Short mmCIF file of C-alpha atoms in Angstrom, two decimals:
data_model
loop_
_atom_site.label_atom_id
_atom_site.label_comp_id
_atom_site.label_asym_id
_atom_site.label_seq_id
_atom_site.Cartn_x
_atom_site.Cartn_y
_atom_site.Cartn_z
CA MET S 1 12.69 -22.31 3.29
CA GLU S 2 9.42 -23.29 2.21
CA VAL S 3 6.14 -20.44 1.44
CA PHE S 4 3.02 -22.16 1.00
CA VAL S 5 0.58 -20.03 -0.92
CA PRO S 6 -3.07 -20.74 -0.01
CA PHE S 7 -5.39 -20.93 -3.01
CA ALA S 8 -9.09 -20.80 -3.80
CA ALA S 9 -9.48 -22.86 -7.35
CA ASP S 10 -12.95 -22.85 -6.86
CA ARG S 11 -14.11 -19.73 -6.94
CA PRO S 12 -11.49 -16.89 -8.35
CA LYS S 13 -11.68 -13.19 -7.42
CA SER S 14 -15.71 -13.33 -7.62
CA ARG S 15 -14.92 -9.54 -6.46
CA LEU S 16 -14.16 -9.26 -10.39
CA ALA S 17 -17.23 -10.35 -11.96
CA PRO S 18 -17.93 -6.13 -13.67
CA VAL S 19 -15.29 -6.69 -15.46
CA PHE S 20 -14.32 -10.72 -16.70
CA SER S 21 -16.28 -13.46 -17.08
CA LEU S 22 -16.01 -16.25 -14.66
CA GLU S 23 -14.12 -18.22 -17.07
CA GLU S 24 -11.27 -14.79 -17.46
CA ARG S 25 -11.41 -14.59 -13.19
CA ARG S 26 -10.71 -18.40 -13.11
CA ALA S 27 -7.67 -17.79 -16.13
CA PHE S 28 -6.26 -14.07 -13.97
CA ALA S 29 -6.40 -15.63 -10.91
CA ARG S 30 -3.79 -17.75 -12.18
CA ALA S 31 -1.63 -15.59 -13.72
CA MET S 32 -1.23 -14.06 -10.20
CA LEU S 33 -0.76 -17.32 -9.27
CA ALA S 34 2.11 -17.38 -11.41
CA ASP S 35 3.31 -14.49 -10.81
CA VAL S 36 3.32 -14.52 -7.42
CA LEU S 37 4.96 -18.11 -7.77
CA GLY S 38 7.84 -16.69 -10.32
CA ALA S 39 9.05 -14.27 -7.43
CA ILE S 40 8.59 -16.96 -4.56
CA GLU S 41 10.99 -18.71 -6.27
CA ALA S 42 13.61 -15.28 -7.88
CA SER S 43 13.62 -14.71 -3.76
CA GLY S 44 15.52 -18.24 -3.57
CA ASN S 45 12.50 -19.79 -1.80
CA GLU S 46 10.30 -22.82 -2.40
CA ALA S 47 7.01 -22.24 -3.28
CA HIS S 48 3.90 -25.09 -2.24
CA VAL S 49 1.36 -24.46 -3.64
CA LEU S 50 -2.23 -25.70 -1.65
CA SER S 51 -4.68 -25.40 -3.29
CA THR S 52 -8.29 -26.32 -3.04
CA ALA S 53 -8.82 -28.56 -5.95
CA SER S 54 -6.55 -30.16 -8.30
CA ILE S 55 -4.93 -26.93 -10.54
CA GLU S 56 -2.08 -27.90 -13.21
CA VAL S 57 0.73 -25.44 -11.87
CA ASP S 58 4.22 -25.53 -12.01
CA ALA S 59 5.22 -25.92 -8.48
CA ARG S 60 4.62 -28.32 -5.58
CA THR S 61 1.14 -28.46 -4.74
CA SER S 62 -1.21 -30.10 -2.13
CA VAL S 63 -4.69 -29.63 -2.34
CA ASP S 64 -6.10 -28.73 0.61
CA GLU S 65 -9.89 -28.45 1.01
CA ARG S 66 -10.16 -27.36 4.09
CA PRO S 67 -10.84 -23.65 4.58
CA LEU S 68 -7.74 -21.20 4.74
CA SER S 69 -7.00 -20.64 8.41
CA GLU S 70 -7.79 -24.79 9.36
CA ALA S 71 -4.57 -25.51 6.09
CA VAL S 72 -2.74 -22.72 6.56
CA ASN S 73 -2.27 -23.87 10.58
CA ALA S 74 -2.55 -27.56 9.88
CA ARG S 75 1.08 -26.59 7.86
CA LEU S 76 2.18 -24.24 11.04
CA ALA S 77 1.61 -27.38 13.10
CA ASP S 78 3.54 -30.07 10.71
CA ARG S 79 6.21 -28.03 10.99
CA PHE S 80 6.84 -26.92 14.68
CA ASP S 81 4.96 -29.57 16.80
CA SER S 82 7.12 -32.41 17.17
CA PRO S 83 4.90 -36.17 18.59
CA THR S 84 7.61 -35.54 22.18
CA GLU S 85 8.52 -31.98 22.63
CA ARG S 86 7.59 -28.17 22.23
CA GLN S 87 10.40 -26.84 19.57
CA PRO S 88 11.86 -23.66 20.33
CA VAL S 89 12.26 -20.33 18.23
CA THR S 90 14.20 -21.97 15.07
CA SER S 91 15.84 -20.26 12.96
CA ASP S 92 13.80 -22.00 10.33
CA PRO S 93 11.20 -20.25 9.48
CA VAL S 94 7.99 -21.14 7.50
CA ALA S 95 6.10 -18.29 5.40
CA VAL S 96 3.06 -17.85 3.45
CA VAL S 97 2.63 -15.82 0.29
CA MET S 98 -1.20 -14.67 -0.97
CA ALA S 99 -1.69 -16.30 -4.24
CA ASP S 100 -3.67 -12.96 -5.45
CA LEU S 101 -0.53 -10.35 -4.87
CA ALA S 102 0.60 -9.75 -8.47
CA LEU S 103 2.93 -6.64 -7.72
CA ALA S 104 5.13 -9.35 -5.31
CA THR S 105 8.62 -8.86 -7.00
CA PRO S 106 11.41 -10.27 -4.78
CA ALA S 107 13.50 -7.71 -3.44
CA SER S 108 9.92 -6.82 -1.44
CA LEU S 109 9.83 -10.16 -0.38
CA ASP S 110 12.89 -10.31 0.45
CA ARG S 111 11.44 -8.13 3.15
CA LEU S 112 9.04 -10.56 5.02
CA PHE S 113 11.30 -14.10 4.50
CA GLU S 114 14.62 -11.83 5.86
CA THR S 115 13.11 -10.06 8.81
CA SER S 116 14.88 -10.71 11.97
CA ALA S 117 11.54 -11.43 14.20
CA ASP S 118 9.61 -14.27 15.48
CA VAL S 119 6.57 -12.84 13.91
CA ALA S 120 6.69 -10.97 10.52
CA LEU S 121 3.59 -9.54 8.86
CA VAL S 122 2.15 -8.07 5.56
CA PRO S 123 -1.10 -6.40 6.24
CA GLY S 124 -3.35 -6.07 3.12
CA ARG S 125 -6.04 -3.29 2.50
CA GLY S 126 -9.27 -3.19 4.61
CA GLY S 127 -7.55 -4.71 8.07
CA GLY S 128 -6.16 -8.52 6.11
CA THR S 129 -3.16 -10.12 6.63
CA ASN S 130 -0.94 -10.39 3.24
CA ALA S 131 1.72 -12.31 3.62
CA PHE S 132 3.68 -13.33 7.19
CA CYS S 133 6.83 -15.46 8.42
CA SER S 134 7.24 -17.30 11.71
CA HIS S 135 9.82 -18.42 13.46
CA HIS S 136 7.29 -19.16 16.40
CA PRO S 137 6.92 -22.70 16.97
CA ASP S 138 2.93 -21.37 19.08
CA PHE S 139 1.99 -18.54 16.02
CA ARG S 140 -0.93 -19.65 13.89
CA VAL S 141 -3.33 -18.28 11.77
CA ASP S 142 -7.05 -16.25 12.31
CA TYR S 143 -7.53 -14.91 8.93
CA HIS S 144 -11.45 -13.62 9.60
CA GLY S 145 -12.63 -9.67 9.36
CA ALA S 146 -9.52 -7.70 10.18
CA SER S 147 -7.10 -10.99 11.07
CA TYR S 148 -4.29 -8.10 10.85
CA LEU S 149 -5.66 -7.35 14.37
CA ASP S 150 -5.63 -10.57 15.48
CA HIS S 151 -2.45 -11.03 14.76
CA ARG S 152 -0.80 -8.58 16.23
CA GLU S 153 -2.69 -9.74 18.72
CA ILE S 154 -2.06 -13.44 18.95
CA VAL S 155 1.45 -12.53 18.48
CA ALA S 156 1.90 -10.23 21.88
CA ASP S 157 -0.15 -13.07 24.06
CA ILE S 158 2.62 -16.06 22.80
CA GLY S 159 5.41 -13.79 24.20
CA ALA S 160 6.62 -13.16 20.41
CA SER S 161 8.14 -10.21 18.46
CA VAL S 162 6.60 -8.67 15.92
CA ASP S 163 7.94 -6.73 12.68
CA VAL S 164 5.69 -5.40 10.25
CA VAL S 165 6.73 -5.33 6.38
CA ASP S 166 6.11 -2.15 5.06
CA SER S 167 5.52 -2.85 1.79
CA PHE S 168 2.82 -1.43 -0.97
CA ARG S 169 4.10 -4.31 -3.42
CA LEU S 170 3.30 -6.77 -0.85
CA SER S 171 -0.09 -4.93 0.84
CA THR S 172 -2.23 -4.79 -2.72
CA ASP S 173 -4.05 -7.83 -2.86
CA ILE S 174 -6.14 -7.78 -6.01
CA ASP S 175 -10.12 -8.36 -5.20
CA GLU S 176 -12.14 -5.13 -6.88
CA PRO S 177 -12.05 -3.59 -10.05
CA SER S 178 -9.95 -0.65 -8.47
CA ASP S 179 -7.57 -2.71 -7.77
CA LEU S 180 -6.92 -3.73 -10.89
CA VAL S 181 -5.39 -0.04 -11.56
CA GLU S 182 -2.32 -1.11 -9.07
CA VAL S 183 -1.34 -4.01 -12.06
CA TYR S 184 -2.57 -2.22 -14.29
CA CYS S 185 0.86 0.49 -13.17
CA HIS S 186 2.91 -1.41 -11.55
CA GLY S 187 2.62 -4.88 -12.93
CA ASP S 188 4.85 -6.30 -14.97
CA GLY S 189 4.04 -10.16 -15.47
CA ARG S 190 1.22 -12.19 -16.52
CA ALA S 191 -1.23 -11.01 -14.45
CA ARG S 192 0.01 -7.61 -16.13
CA ALA S 193 -0.07 -8.77 -19.66
CA TYR S 194 -3.60 -10.30 -19.50
CA LEU S 195 -4.94 -7.25 -19.05
CA ASP S 196 -3.63 -6.05 -22.59
CA ASP S 197 -4.76 -8.64 -23.75
CA ALA S 198 -8.00 -8.18 -22.31
CA GLY S 199 -8.15 -4.77 -24.06
CA VAL S 200 -8.17 -3.32 -19.64
CA GLU S 201 -6.90 0.45 -20.04
CA LEU S 202 -7.43 2.78 -17.43
CA GLU S 203 -9.85 5.47 -17.45
CA THR S 204 -9.78 9.35 -15.68
CA THR S 205 -13.71 10.62 -14.27
CA ASP S 206 -13.79 13.08 -11.85
CA GLY S 207 -9.58 13.11 -10.97
CA ARG S 208 -10.57 9.36 -9.75
CA VAL S 209 -8.89 5.92 -12.35
CA THR S 210 -10.65 3.67 -13.03
CA VAL S 211 -10.72 0.58 -15.16
CA SER S 212 -12.39 -0.03 -18.99
CA ARG S 213 -12.47 -2.51 -21.35
CA SER S 214 -12.09 -1.89 -25.35
CA ARG S 215 -13.45 -4.89 -25.67
CA GLN S 216 -15.10 -8.54 -24.61
CA MET R 1 16.22 19.66 3.64
CA GLU R 2 12.63 21.73 3.10
CA VAL R 3 9.84 19.14 2.51
CA PHE R 4 6.57 20.67 0.77
CA VAL R 5 3.49 19.65 2.56
CA PRO R 6 0.72 21.05 -0.34
CA PHE R 7 -2.95 21.84 2.35
CA ALA R 8 -5.97 21.89 0.15
CA ALA R 9 -7.86 24.24 3.05
CA ASP R 10 -10.72 25.27 1.35
CA ARG R 11 -12.55 21.82 0.34
CA PRO R 12 -11.25 18.78 2.74
CA LYS R 13 -12.19 15.73 1.87
CA SER R 14 -15.16 15.65 -0.18
CA ARG R 15 -15.23 11.70 -0.31
CA LEU R 16 -14.79 11.33 3.69
CA ALA R 17 -19.07 13.02 3.37
CA PRO R 18 -20.35 10.05 3.74
CA VAL R 19 -18.82 10.01 7.73
CA PHE R 20 -18.09 13.21 8.19
CA SER R 21 -20.36 16.46 7.98
CA LEU R 22 -17.83 19.63 6.30
CA GLU R 23 -16.67 20.50 9.85
CA GLU R 24 -15.42 17.34 11.37
CA ARG R 25 -14.44 16.08 7.75
CA ARG R 26 -11.93 20.07 8.52
CA ALA R 27 -10.92 18.89 11.25
CA PHE R 28 -9.77 15.56 10.30
CA ALA R 29 -8.21 16.83 7.90
CA ARG R 30 -5.76 18.73 9.69
CA ALA R 31 -5.75 16.22 12.52
CA MET R 32 -3.76 14.77 9.11
CA LEU R 33 -2.00 17.00 8.59
CA ALA R 34 -0.60 17.39 12.12
CA ASP R 35 0.67 13.75 11.54
CA VAL R 36 2.69 14.75 8.49
CA LEU R 37 3.91 17.77 9.95
CA GLY R 38 4.84 15.93 12.67
CA ALA R 39 6.47 13.02 10.88
CA ILE R 40 8.96 15.33 8.82
CA GLU R 41 9.77 16.72 11.43
CA ALA R 42 10.66 13.68 13.82
CA SER R 43 12.25 12.67 10.81
CA GLY R 44 15.04 16.09 11.28
CA ASN R 45 13.73 17.98 8.14
CA GLU R 46 11.90 21.32 7.26
CA ALA R 47 8.21 21.22 7.10
CA HIS R 48 6.87 24.00 5.26
CA VAL R 49 3.07 23.72 4.44
CA LEU R 50 1.78 25.31 0.89
CA SER R 51 -1.77 26.37 1.83
CA THR R 52 -4.36 27.37 -0.31
CA ALA R 53 -6.05 29.68 2.09
CA SER R 54 -4.92 30.81 5.36
CA ILE R 55 -4.78 28.37 8.44
CA GLU R 56 -2.88 28.23 11.82
CA VAL R 57 -0.47 25.22 11.92
CA ASP R 58 2.63 24.69 13.51
CA ALA R 59 5.24 24.56 10.55
CA ARG R 60 6.72 27.38 8.07
CA THR R 61 3.56 28.16 5.84
CA SER R 62 2.67 29.90 3.09
CA VAL R 63 -0.64 30.45 1.23
CA ASP R 64 -1.00 30.03 -2.85
CA GLU R 65 -4.31 29.44 -4.27
CA ARG R 66 -3.31 27.70 -7.74
CA PRO R 67 -4.00 24.60 -8.72
CA LEU R 68 -1.57 22.08 -6.62
CA SER R 69 0.24 21.82 -9.71
CA GLU R 70 1.42 24.86 -10.79
CA ALA R 71 1.83 25.48 -6.82
CA VAL R 72 4.60 22.87 -6.47
CA ASN R 73 6.02 23.79 -9.95
CA ALA R 74 6.59 27.46 -8.71
CA ARG R 75 8.68 26.10 -5.75
CA LEU R 76 10.71 23.56 -8.32
CA ALA R 77 11.68 26.32 -10.00
CA ASP R 78 12.58 28.98 -7.58
CA ARG R 79 14.91 25.92 -5.76
CA PHE R 80 16.67 24.87 -8.92
CA ASP R 81 16.35 27.58 -11.57
CA SER R 82 18.46 30.15 -10.92
CA PRO R 83 18.20 33.87 -13.26
CA THR R 84 21.37 32.95 -15.60
CA GLU R 85 22.16 29.99 -15.22
CA ARG R 86 20.52 25.72 -15.21
CA GLN R 87 21.29 24.02 -11.83
CA PRO R 88 23.04 20.65 -11.85
CA VAL R 89 21.23 18.16 -10.36
CA THR R 90 22.38 18.64 -6.54
CA SER R 91 23.09 16.81 -3.70
CA ASP R 92 20.54 19.34 -1.95
CA PRO R 93 17.00 18.02 -3.05
CA VAL R 94 13.30 19.30 -2.50
CA ALA R 95 10.51 16.65 -1.08
CA VAL R 96 6.98 17.25 -1.52
CA VAL R 97 4.73 15.07 1.08
CA MET R 98 0.85 15.02 0.64
CA ALA R 99 -1.24 16.02 3.38
CA ASP R 100 -3.44 13.15 3.92
CA LEU R 101 -0.49 10.51 4.19
CA ALA R 102 -2.24 9.79 7.41
CA LEU R 103 0.54 6.83 8.25
CA ALA R 104 3.35 8.50 7.56
CA THR R 105 6.45 7.46 10.01
CA PRO R 106 9.49 9.14 9.97
CA ALA R 107 10.68 5.67 8.96
CA SER R 108 9.25 5.33 5.98
CA LEU R 109 9.88 9.30 4.77
CA ASP R 110 13.40 8.90 5.66
CA ARG R 111 13.61 5.98 2.39
CA LEU R 112 12.06 8.48 0.54
CA PHE R 113 14.28 11.29 1.54
CA GLU R 114 17.49 9.50 1.98
CA THR R 115 17.00 8.10 -1.97
CA SER R 116 20.48 8.41 -4.32
CA ALA R 117 18.38 8.50 -7.26
CA ASP R 118 17.62 11.94 -9.13
CA VAL R 119 14.08 11.45 -9.05
CA ALA R 120 12.13 9.29 -5.77
CA LEU R 121 8.98 8.60 -6.72
CA VAL R 122 5.57 7.53 -3.84
CA PRO R 123 2.88 6.08 -6.08
CA GLY R 124 -0.71 6.43 -4.34
CA ARG R 125 -2.76 3.95 -4.43
CA GLY R 126 -5.18 4.87 -7.95
CA GLY R 127 -2.70 6.03 -10.57
CA GLY R 128 -1.25 9.18 -7.72
CA THR R 129 1.32 10.46 -6.23
CA ASN R 130 1.40 10.20 -2.67
CA ALA R 131 5.13 12.15 -2.25
CA PHE R 132 8.40 12.71 -4.55
CA CYS R 133 12.31 14.26 -3.33
CA SER R 134 14.06 15.31 -6.71
CA HIS R 135 17.43 16.55 -6.94
CA HIS R 136 16.89 17.13 -10.78
CA PRO R 137 16.80 20.98 -11.74
CA ASP R 138 14.45 20.18 -14.64
CA PHE R 139 11.63 17.51 -13.10
CA ARG R 140 8.42 19.28 -13.36
CA VAL R 141 5.34 17.72 -11.74
CA ASP R 142 1.81 16.88 -13.10
CA TYR R 143 -1.59 15.72 -10.67
CA HIS R 144 -3.91 15.55 -13.06
CA GLY R 145 -4.93 11.52 -13.24
CA ALA R 146 -2.55 8.67 -13.40
CA SER R 147 0.13 10.80 -12.48
CA TYR R 148 2.28 8.26 -11.45
CA LEU R 149 2.18 6.97 -15.14
CA ASP R 150 3.27 10.67 -16.80
CA HIS R 151 5.87 11.19 -13.89
CA ARG R 152 7.41 8.27 -14.90
CA GLU R 153 7.27 9.75 -18.10
CA ILE R 154 8.82 13.26 -17.19
CA VAL R 155 11.31 11.03 -15.36
CA ALA R 156 12.76 8.98 -18.41
CA ASP R 157 12.34 12.61 -20.82
CA ILE R 158 14.92 14.30 -18.08
CA GLY R 159 17.39 11.47 -18.24
CA ALA R 160 16.54 11.60 -14.15
CA SER R 161 17.46 7.97 -12.37
CA VAL R 162 15.13 7.28 -10.63
CA ASP R 163 13.26 5.63 -7.12
CA VAL R 164 10.11 4.24 -6.51
CA VAL R 165 9.59 3.52 -2.83
CA ASP R 166 8.00 0.81 -1.98
CA SER R 167 5.87 1.46 1.42
CA PHE R 168 2.49 0.43 2.34
CA ARG R 169 2.49 3.71 4.62
CA LEU R 170 3.98 6.70 1.88
CA SER R 171 1.16 5.40 -0.68
CA THR R 172 -2.00 4.95 1.70
CA ASP R 173 -3.94 8.41 0.77
CA ILE R 174 -6.37 8.92 3.05
CA ASP R 175 -9.58 9.85 0.97
CA GLU R 176 -12.78 7.05 1.18
CA PRO R 177 -14.11 6.01 3.39
CA SER R 178 -13.16 2.57 3.55
CA ASP R 179 -9.23 4.58 3.81
CA LEU R 180 -10.86 4.66 7.55
CA VAL R 181 -9.89 1.14 8.27
CA GLU R 182 -6.50 2.29 7.92
CA VAL R 183 -5.79 4.98 10.12
CA TYR R 184 -7.97 2.57 12.61
CA CYS R 185 -5.23 -0.26 12.10
CA HIS R 186 -2.51 1.02 11.63
CA GLY R 187 -2.23 5.06 12.94
CA ASP R 188 -1.44 5.40 16.33
CA GLY R 189 -1.31 10.11 16.14
CA ARG R 190 -4.32 12.70 15.91
CA ALA R 191 -6.46 11.22 12.21
CA ARG R 192 -6.57 7.85 15.10
CA ALA R 193 -7.16 9.79 18.04
CA TYR R 194 -10.02 11.47 15.74
CA LEU R 195 -11.78 8.34 14.72
CA ASP R 196 -11.97 7.51 18.27
CA ASP R 197 -13.25 10.56 19.63
CA ALA R 198 -15.65 10.19 16.67
CA GLY R 199 -16.99 6.97 17.52
CA VAL R 200 -15.63 5.16 14.52
CA GLU R 201 -15.59 1.45 15.01
CA LEU R 202 -14.71 -1.89 12.67
CA GLU R 203 -17.63 -3.66 11.09
CA THR R 204 -17.38 -6.76 9.74
CA THR R 205 -19.56 -7.42 6.63
CA ASP R 206 -19.85 -10.23 4.46
CA GLY R 207 -15.64 -11.13 4.95
CA ARG R 208 -15.77 -7.57 4.17
CA VAL R 209 -14.25 -4.34 6.74
CA THR R 210 -15.50 -1.50 6.91
CA VAL R 211 -16.36 1.56 9.36
CA SER R 212 -19.67 2.82 11.25
CA ARG R 213 -20.50 4.94 13.73
CA SER R 214 -21.20 4.84 16.93
CA ARG R 215 -22.11 8.07 17.47
CA GLN R 216 -22.84 11.11 15.43
#
């Protein structure tokens, strides 16, 4: 299966600015991307990066400067729209997985890729959509706001069956300093190694676990 | 199986103070507890609330004023320690599930309860441990700090096999206002109904989804 991985090469992870400089955020975003691509390949599927700018990465890559929803919907249309007739629901699905799912593993992705529903959704924290897998020609995305609820509505509107994949690993997108605690506790790839190299450590204050840096 | 559900009756959910008054936090915590107990019962298991103070609830309840780790470890010792000899690893496990897992469902809990490992752990966000299921006589808990990492270490130290249950629903404990977004998007029980009654709604600001109240 072809698995698209949208990647914002130009403005990487601005909400991590309290912990990382711009250069560091760029490197950390690339480490997470490499982890996601590695997990997709290890699951036996073909990753295809949709990057907002040219990048060097060990996977098929297309540059697409359009906003996220537009870029993804263009790929869905390419795949499912025939010039002459509407395609039926197919056994050959398309998946989209976000580039900041640093905890993704082949096993967690398999639960998404092996869905028997027309559309499988992975919610992200805060109402987002971290990944989906669609067999249905009419499914399109709208990533603005609480996109998970919108995507549920879109699936219902087109009369498709839905599966919601219940995975902590896939629901954890890494946006904010507090999310780095998850990479520290549960990651074992390049993103986790990046935290070690940067001197990021856990810190417990008032019973809450956060991160701090022992060196800059 | 007996499933213990620790409940802090005296200081309910102080970090939700920006959204709910003390009385409301008390009621909301009780709604979450009822949802958790309902999911445990629907999974075919017996819930046993360990409350820090006397409460009226539709399940077996014991009052235990000790700190969380001490109260849970006392139950594990009761269950696994024989007065005369050490018990072997058993097919009759004990589980502990936190009372604020408002998204718990019978299906997600089954993944924990049906583990074949000696100890199954459910990580919570921020390094916590939201639930576990133990067949092993020597497993004990320490909920302080990044307890998930400590529990992994304890499991390794006693030579037990471990399973980590990868569930967004079970990893989502409801502590802070931003967590209410998860209840709004994914809940369908009493906690979700409580948000509706309280006029809690989603609000999208700068691309981030948060909650606001239309009435107090």
